[in-house]
mmCIF file of C-alpha atoms and ligand atoms in Angstrom:
data_model
loop_
_atom_site.group_PDB
_atom_site.id
_atom_site.type_symbol
_atom_site.label_atom_id
_atom_site.label_comp_id
_atom_site.label_asym_id
_atom_site.label_seq_id
_atom_site.Cartn_x
_atom_site.Cartn_y
_atom_site.Cartn_z
ATOM 1 C CA MET A 1 80.665 40.648 53.821
ATOM 2 C CA THR A 2 80.254 44.408 53.625
ATOM 3 C CA PHE A 3 77.133 46.358 54.410
ATOM 4 C CA ASP A 4 75.996 49.553 52.707
ATOM 5 C CA PRO A 5 77.052 52.509 54.911
ATOM 6 C CA GLU A 6 73.568 53.959 54.496
ATOM 7 C CA LEU A 7 72.039 50.880 56.079
ATOM 8 C CA ILE A 8 74.546 51.013 58.940
ATOM 9 C CA SER A 9 73.736 54.698 59.593
ATOM 10 C CA LEU A 10 70.020 54.042 59.444
ATOM 11 C CA LEU A 11 70.226 51.283 62.039
ATOM 12 C CA ARG A 12 72.410 53.410 64.334
ATOM 13 C CA VAL A 13 69.728 56.136 64.609
ATOM 14 C CA PRO A 14 68.031 53.826 65.888
ATOM 15 C CA PRO A 15 64.855 53.437 63.800
ATOM 16 C CA LYS A 16 61.492 51.974 64.693
ATOM 17 C CA LEU A 17 62.269 48.423 63.673
ATOM 18 C CA VAL A 18 60.278 45.264 62.960
ATOM 19 C CA ALA A 19 61.705 41.838 62.279
ATOM 20 C CA LEU A 20 59.557 39.015 60.897
ATOM 21 C CA THR A 21 61.154 35.581 61.129
ATOM 22 C CA GLY A 22 60.315 32.212 59.608
ATOM 23 C CA ALA A 23 61.532 28.633 59.703
ATOM 24 C CA GLY A 24 64.838 29.526 58.016
ATOM 25 C CA VAL A 25 66.003 31.266 61.179
ATOM 26 C CA SER A 26 65.822 27.977 63.055
ATOM 27 C CA GLN A 27 67.378 25.876 60.284
ATOM 28 C CA GLU A 28 70.889 26.350 61.686
ATOM 29 C CA SER A 29 69.647 25.082 65.060
ATOM 30 C CA GLY A 30 68.936 21.807 63.310
ATOM 31 C CA LEU A 31 65.188 22.195 62.690
ATOM 32 C CA ARG A 32 63.814 21.508 59.260
ATOM 33 C CA THR A 33 62.099 24.350 57.478
ATOM 34 C CA PHE A 34 58.478 23.889 56.551
ATOM 35 C CA ARG A 35 58.985 23.373 52.867
ATOM 36 C CA ASP A 36 61.903 20.961 53.258
ATOM 37 C CA ALA A 37 61.171 17.292 52.759
ATOM 38 C CA GLN A 38 60.244 15.394 55.941
ATOM 39 C CA THR A 39 62.144 12.360 57.063
ATOM 40 C CA GLY A 40 61.518 8.827 58.292
ATOM 41 C CA LEU A 41 58.017 7.943 59.369
ATOM 42 C CA TRP A 42 56.697 11.309 58.217
ATOM 43 C CA ALA A 43 58.256 11.361 54.763
ATOM 44 C CA GLN A 44 54.998 10.283 53.111
ATOM 45 C CA TYR A 45 53.097 13.322 54.445
ATOM 46 C CA LYS A 46 53.203 16.959 53.475
ATOM 47 C CA PRO A 47 53.137 19.311 56.509
ATOM 48 C CA GLU A 48 50.286 21.204 54.857
ATOM 49 C CA GLU A 49 48.218 18.001 54.921
ATOM 50 C CA LEU A 50 48.874 17.420 58.609
ATOM 51 C CA ALA A 51 48.548 20.976 59.938
ATOM 52 C CA SER A 52 44.817 21.468 59.414
ATOM 53 C CA PRO A 53 41.598 21.144 61.423
ATOM 54 C CA GLU A 54 40.250 18.715 58.786
ATOM 55 C CA ALA A 55 43.232 16.432 59.252
ATOM 56 C CA PHE A 56 42.728 16.511 63.016
ATOM 57 C CA ARG A 57 39.021 15.710 62.647
ATOM 58 C CA ARG A 58 39.854 12.882 60.231
ATOM 59 C CA ASP A 59 42.624 11.289 62.270
ATOM 60 C CA PRO A 60 43.331 13.041 65.594
ATOM 61 C CA LYS A 61 45.866 10.443 66.692
ATOM 62 C CA LEU A 62 47.997 10.855 63.543
ATOM 63 C CA ILE A 63 48.125 14.637 64.002
ATOM 64 C CA TRP A 64 48.750 14.344 67.750
ATOM 65 C CA ASP A 65 51.649 11.937 67.083
ATOM 66 C CA TRP A 66 53.145 14.261 64.430
ATOM 67 C CA TYR A 67 53.193 17.159 66.904
ATOM 68 C CA ALA A 68 54.555 14.911 69.683
ATOM 69 C CA TRP A 69 57.398 14.039 67.302
ATOM 70 C CA ARG A 70 58.003 17.717 66.512
ATOM 71 C CA ARG A 71 57.879 18.692 70.204
ATOM 72 C CA GLU A 72 60.459 16.022 70.881
ATOM 73 C CA ALA A 73 62.684 17.346 68.018
ATOM 74 C CA VAL A 74 62.475 20.874 69.456
ATOM 75 C CA LYS A 75 63.400 19.738 72.997
ATOM 76 C CA GLY A 76 67.060 19.095 72.261
ATOM 77 C CA VAL A 77 67.477 22.180 70.134
ATOM 78 C CA ARG A 78 69.177 25.472 71.079
ATOM 79 C CA PRO A 79 69.069 28.981 69.607
ATOM 80 C CA ASN A 80 71.727 29.740 66.997
ATOM 81 C CA PRO A 81 73.749 32.956 66.436
ATOM 82 C CA GLY A 82 70.903 34.400 64.352
ATOM 83 C CA HIS A 83 68.479 34.232 67.301
ATOM 84 C CA TYR A 84 71.083 35.751 69.618
ATOM 85 C CA ALA A 85 71.882 38.563 67.128
ATOM 86 C CA LEU A 86 68.170 39.450 67.028
ATOM 87 C CA ALA A 87 68.045 39.426 70.845
ATOM 88 C CA GLU A 88 71.001 41.821 70.826
ATOM 89 C CA MET A 89 69.296 44.089 68.280
ATOM 90 C CA ALA A 90 66.333 44.264 70.646
ATOM 91 C CA GLN A 91 68.688 45.539 73.372
ATOM 92 C CA ARG A 92 70.104 48.223 71.051
ATOM 93 C CA VAL A 93 66.854 49.385 69.462
ATOM 94 C CA PRO A 94 64.251 50.590 71.940
ATOM 95 C CA GLU A 95 61.359 50.379 69.507
ATOM 96 C CA PHE A 96 61.885 46.810 68.236
ATOM 97 C CA THR A 97 59.056 44.420 67.500
ATOM 98 C CA LEU A 98 59.863 40.813 66.809
ATOM 99 C CA ILE A 99 57.178 38.888 64.949
ATOM 100 C CA THR A 100 57.712 35.177 64.349
ATOM 101 C CA GLN A 101 55.893 32.511 62.426
ATOM 102 C CA ASN A 102 57.915 29.905 64.240
ATOM 103 C CA VAL A 103 56.304 27.782 66.917
ATOM 104 C CA ASP A 104 59.560 26.435 68.294
ATOM 105 C CA GLY A 105 60.118 28.932 71.147
ATOM 106 C CA LEU A 106 63.774 29.496 70.214
ATOM 107 C CA HIS A 107 63.516 33.328 70.216
ATOM 108 C CA ARG A 108 62.314 33.177 73.836
ATOM 109 C CA MET A 109 65.165 30.837 74.700
ATOM 110 C CA ALA A 110 67.595 33.360 73.153
ATOM 111 C CA GLY A 111 66.272 36.047 75.513
ATOM 112 C CA HIS A 112 63.276 37.636 73.786
ATOM 113 C CA GLN A 113 60.673 38.017 76.464
ATOM 114 C CA LYS A 114 58.321 40.107 74.370
ATOM 115 C CA LEU A 115 57.463 38.914 70.899
ATOM 116 C CA ILE A 116 54.504 38.241 68.667
ATOM 117 C CA GLU A 117 54.031 34.519 67.981
ATOM 118 C CA LEU A 118 51.713 34.644 65.020
ATOM 119 C CA HIS A 119 51.318 30.896 64.633
ATOM 120 C CA GLY A 120 51.300 29.927 68.324
ATOM 121 C CA ASN A 121 53.734 27.775 70.269
ATOM 122 C CA ILE A 122 54.209 24.061 69.898
ATOM 123 C CA GLN A 123 54.983 23.544 73.567
ATOM 124 C CA ARG A 124 51.534 24.716 74.615
ATOM 125 C CA VAL A 125 48.665 22.256 74.483
ATOM 126 C CA ARG A 126 45.015 23.189 74.756
ATOM 127 C CA CYS A 127 41.573 21.717 74.481
ATOM 128 C CA ALA A 128 40.198 21.698 70.900
ATOM 129 C CA ASP A 129 36.711 22.452 72.298
ATOM 130 C CA CYS A 130 36.845 24.704 75.378
ATOM 131 C CA TYR A 131 40.364 26.192 74.852
ATOM 132 C CA THR A 132 41.557 25.327 78.383
ATOM 133 C CA PHE A 133 45.340 24.962 78.459
ATOM 134 C CA ALA A 134 46.712 21.619 79.709
ATOM 135 C CA GLU A 135 49.584 21.564 82.187
ATOM 136 C CA ALA A 136 50.408 17.886 81.701
ATOM 137 C CA TRP A 137 49.532 15.122 79.230
ATOM 138 C CA GLY A 138 50.927 11.832 78.018
ATOM 139 C CA ASP A 139 52.405 11.621 74.535
ATOM 140 C CA ASP A 140 52.616 7.853 74.221
ATOM 141 C CA THR A 141 49.018 7.028 74.956
ATOM 142 C CA GLU A 142 46.867 4.800 72.775
ATOM 143 C CA SER A 143 44.524 7.643 71.952
ATOM 144 C CA VAL A 144 44.708 11.452 72.025
ATOM 145 C CA PRO A 145 44.692 12.776 75.624
ATOM 146 C CA ARG A 146 41.568 14.573 76.738
ATOM 147 C CA CYS A 147 40.795 17.842 78.465
ATOM 148 C CA SER A 148 40.389 17.520 82.236
ATOM 149 C CA VAL A 149 37.598 20.165 82.188
ATOM 150 C CA CYS A 150 35.296 19.201 79.351
ATOM 151 C CA GLY A 151 36.651 15.913 78.039
ATOM 152 C CA GLY A 152 37.409 17.360 74.568
ATOM 153 C CA LEU A 153 40.453 16.295 72.600
ATOM 154 C CA LEU A 154 43.736 18.046 73.349
ATOM 155 C CA ARG A 155 45.649 19.675 70.474
ATOM 156 C CA PRO A 156 48.753 21.847 70.084
ATOM 157 C CA ASP A 157 48.187 25.588 70.497
ATOM 158 C CA VAL A 158 49.333 26.394 66.998
ATOM 159 C CA VAL A 159 47.510 27.957 64.053
ATOM 160 C CA TRP A 160 46.594 25.446 61.405
ATOM 161 C CA PHE A 161 45.893 26.062 57.707
ATOM 162 C CA GLY A 162 42.420 27.484 57.385
ATOM 163 C CA GLU A 163 42.355 28.793 60.978
ATOM 164 C CA ALA A 164 42.368 32.431 62.037
ATOM 165 C CA LEU A 165 45.480 33.851 63.669
ATOM 166 C CA PRO A 166 45.190 35.080 67.255
ATOM 167 C CA ARG A 167 43.456 38.411 66.723
ATOM 168 C CA ASP A 168 45.410 40.502 69.233
ATOM 169 C CA GLN A 169 48.745 39.179 67.901
ATOM 170 C CA LEU A 170 47.796 39.826 64.288
ATOM 171 C CA GLU A 171 46.548 43.351 65.024
ATOM 172 C CA ALA A 172 49.764 44.173 66.895
ATOM 173 C CA ALA A 173 51.794 42.803 63.985
ATOM 174 C CA ILE A 174 49.930 44.861 61.361
ATOM 175 C CA GLU A 175 50.197 47.995 63.462
ATOM 176 C CA ALA A 176 53.938 47.463 63.946
ATOM 177 C CA ALA A 177 54.494 46.814 60.211
ATOM 178 C CA ARG A 178 52.534 49.905 59.206
ATOM 179 C CA SER A 179 54.341 52.234 61.525
ATOM 180 C CA CYS A 180 57.988 51.030 61.361
ATOM 181 C CA ASP A 181 60.919 52.728 59.642
ATOM 182 C CA VAL A 182 62.797 49.509 58.873
ATOM 183 C CA PHE A 183 61.316 46.050 58.288
ATOM 184 C CA PHE A 184 63.498 42.923 58.277
ATOM 185 C CA SER A 185 62.149 39.735 56.677
ATOM 186 C CA ILE A 186 64.347 36.821 57.754
ATOM 187 C CA GLY A 187 64.287 33.144 56.849
ATOM 188 C CA THR A 188 60.798 33.045 55.443
ATOM 189 C CA SER A 189 59.609 31.968 51.984
ATOM 190 C CA GLY A 190 56.917 34.637 52.190
ATOM 191 C CA VAL A 191 54.172 32.505 50.767
ATOM 192 C CA VAL A 192 51.883 32.047 53.781
ATOM 193 C CA GLN A 193 49.350 34.771 54.498
ATOM 194 C CA PRO A 194 48.715 36.969 56.330
ATOM 195 C CA ALA A 195 52.318 37.014 57.613
ATOM 196 C CA ALA A 196 53.678 37.422 54.069
ATOM 197 C CA SER A 197 51.738 40.646 53.552
ATOM 198 C CA LEU A 198 53.360 42.395 56.519
ATOM 199 C CA ALA A 199 56.541 43.268 54.620
ATOM 200 C CA PHE A 200 54.487 44.648 51.730
ATOM 201 C CA ALA A 201 52.409 46.711 54.163
ATOM 202 C CA ALA A 202 55.649 48.181 55.573
ATOM 203 C CA HIS A 203 56.994 48.792 52.079
ATOM 204 C CA ASN A 204 53.821 50.551 51.001
ATOM 205 C CA ARG A 205 54.067 52.902 54.020
ATOM 206 C CA GLY A 206 57.632 53.839 53.036
ATOM 207 C CA ALA A 207 59.646 51.617 55.359
ATOM 208 C CA VAL A 208 63.069 50.396 54.277
ATOM 209 C CA VAL A 209 62.754 46.653 53.704
ATOM 210 C CA VAL A 210 65.693 44.333 54.361
ATOM 211 C CA GLU A 211 65.499 40.693 53.328
ATOM 212 C CA ILE A 212 67.820 37.994 54.696
ATOM 213 C CA ASN A 213 67.075 34.609 53.192
ATOM 214 C CA ALA A 214 68.786 31.613 51.688
ATOM 215 C CA GLU A 215 67.073 32.150 48.362
ATOM 216 C CA PRO A 216 64.980 34.718 46.514
ATOM 217 C CA THR A 217 61.316 35.113 47.524
ATOM 218 C CA PRO A 218 58.293 37.047 46.222
ATOM 219 C CA LEU A 219 59.497 39.937 48.444
ATOM 220 C CA THR A 220 62.987 40.153 46.900
ATOM 221 C CA PRO A 221 62.106 42.543 44.058
ATOM 222 C CA LYS A 222 60.576 45.021 46.539
ATOM 223 C CA ALA A 223 63.325 44.877 49.168
ATOM 224 C CA ASN A 224 65.747 47.780 49.495
ATOM 225 C CA TYR A 225 68.524 45.500 50.750
ATOM 226 C CA VAL A 226 68.781 41.788 50.023
ATOM 227 C CA PHE A 227 71.219 39.378 51.632
ATOM 228 C CA HIS A 228 71.201 35.844 50.321
ATOM 229 C CA GLY A 229 72.726 33.384 52.759
ATOM 230 C CA LYS A 230 72.365 32.025 56.233
ATOM 231 C CA SER A 231 70.709 34.268 58.829
ATOM 232 C CA GLY A 232 72.933 32.762 61.543
ATOM 233 C CA GLU A 233 75.954 34.176 59.709
ATOM 234 C CA ILE A 234 74.575 37.429 58.262
ATOM 235 C CA LEU A 235 72.775 38.750 61.369
ATOM 236 C CA PRO A 236 75.749 38.557 63.748
ATOM 237 C CA ARG A 237 77.924 40.299 61.155
ATOM 238 C CA LEU A 238 75.343 43.024 60.722
ATOM 239 C CA VAL A 239 75.070 43.548 64.480
ATOM 240 C CA GLU A 240 78.863 43.713 64.663
ATOM 241 C CA ALA A 241 79.037 46.231 61.810
ATOM 242 C CA VAL A 242 76.409 48.495 63.337
ATOM 243 C CA TRP A 243 77.163 48.287 67.085
ATOM 244 C CA GLY A 244 80.442 46.418 67.392
HETATM 245 N N1 APR B 301 69.033 31.307 56.762
HETATM 246 C C1 APR B 301 68.143 32.060 56.075
HETATM 247 N N2 APR B 301 67.134 31.533 55.351
HETATM 248 C C2 APR B 301 67.052 30.189 55.307
HETATM 249 C C3 APR B 301 67.954 29.346 55.971
HETATM 250 C C4 APR B 301 68.977 29.938 56.727
HETATM 251 N N3 APR B 301 69.877 29.230 57.403
HETATM 252 N N4 APR B 301 67.584 28.047 55.729
HETATM 253 C C5 APR B 301 66.524 28.083 54.935
HETATM 254 N N5 APR B 301 66.189 29.369 54.693
HETATM 255 C C6 APR B 301 65.041 29.913 53.901
HETATM 256 C C7 APR B 301 64.540 28.992 52.802
HETATM 257 O O1 APR B 301 65.217 29.278 51.613
HETATM 258 C C8 APR B 301 63.056 29.415 52.722
HETATM 259 O O2 APR B 301 62.867 30.458 51.793
HETATM 260 O O3 APR B 301 63.965 30.023 54.820
HETATM 261 C C9 APR B 301 62.728 29.925 54.104
HETATM 262 C C10 APR B 301 61.828 29.038 54.922
HETATM 263 O O4 APR B 301 60.591 28.984 54.290
HETATM 264 P P1 APR B 301 59.410 28.004 54.761
HETATM 265 O O5 APR B 301 59.937 26.621 54.968
HETATM 266 O O6 APR B 301 58.293 28.199 53.812
HETATM 267 O O7 APR B 301 59.039 28.562 56.225
HETATM 268 P P2 APR B 301 58.131 29.789 56.638
HETATM 269 O O8 APR B 301 58.226 30.898 55.652
HETATM 270 O O9 APR B 301 58.411 30.093 58.048
HETATM 271 O O10 APR B 301 56.685 29.164 56.516
HETATM 272 C C11 APR B 301 55.588 29.942 56.945
HETATM 273 O O11 APR B 301 54.080 28.117 56.720
HETATM 274 O O12 APR B 301 53.586 25.899 56.941
HETATM 275 C C12 APR B 301 53.412 27.148 57.501
HETATM 276 O O13 APR B 301 52.827 27.679 59.707
HETATM 277 C C13 APR B 301 53.911 27.266 58.926
HETATM 278 O O14 APR B 301 54.972 29.157 59.995
HETATM 279 C C14 APR B 301 54.968 28.340 58.827
HETATM 280 C C15 APR B 301 54.545 29.111 57.609
#
């Protein structure tokens, strides 16, 4: 794979850089992307139908069990070369903002201490009513565990369809997108708002947009550089080409 010398020079400056990641970045770690089919017990459900406040109200135990299953799946999983390449970019580029839609915590595991988790983190559990975070809970209980402070139902600290994103995280993401020189969109289908609009905001402000994704997305026609393939292969090669 060869990279345009102009892109290499631009990254060497280094620019003010933002990277937005989605489920595709974790695919090579063995996690399913959101819009892949589910397996086994969960094959009959669409994630969109499970990840909503209405679904939790309707059947809290079903939703709790789905997240318990996903938490379990994430436990045995490790970052892949794409996560590590991004962590290395953060070392090389002083003004680097990583924004992720992923709730799996793999960027942190790869060494990113500072990042914007737009959709929360699946490992955190909080009260659905009073927002108190739980330190411990049982996953294999008959019913959904309850908050030790107010008795409300516990739920994962993730953003569900129809819910607002954490305001401070979203504001920081918008500000970073509007003021960056280069915006990377990596492993995301770009169909879920408001995350999907960040790349367009950067593009409208004149940033160079780089897309790395397995397949074309709505962003592809606007991107200055497009790499179709696996982020775990493309990102390490790019880092090597720029700083190796
Ligand atoms: N490398 C790069 N891209 C990949 C790879 C890979 N190894 N594997 C898959 N992809 C691409 C897919 O082609 C797809 O375009 O990653 C994209 C993943 O898209 P989605 O499954 O839609 O995931 P994402 O964009 O993160 O979804 C956004 O939707 O359901 C909500 O809250 C959930 O955060 C999620 C949000």
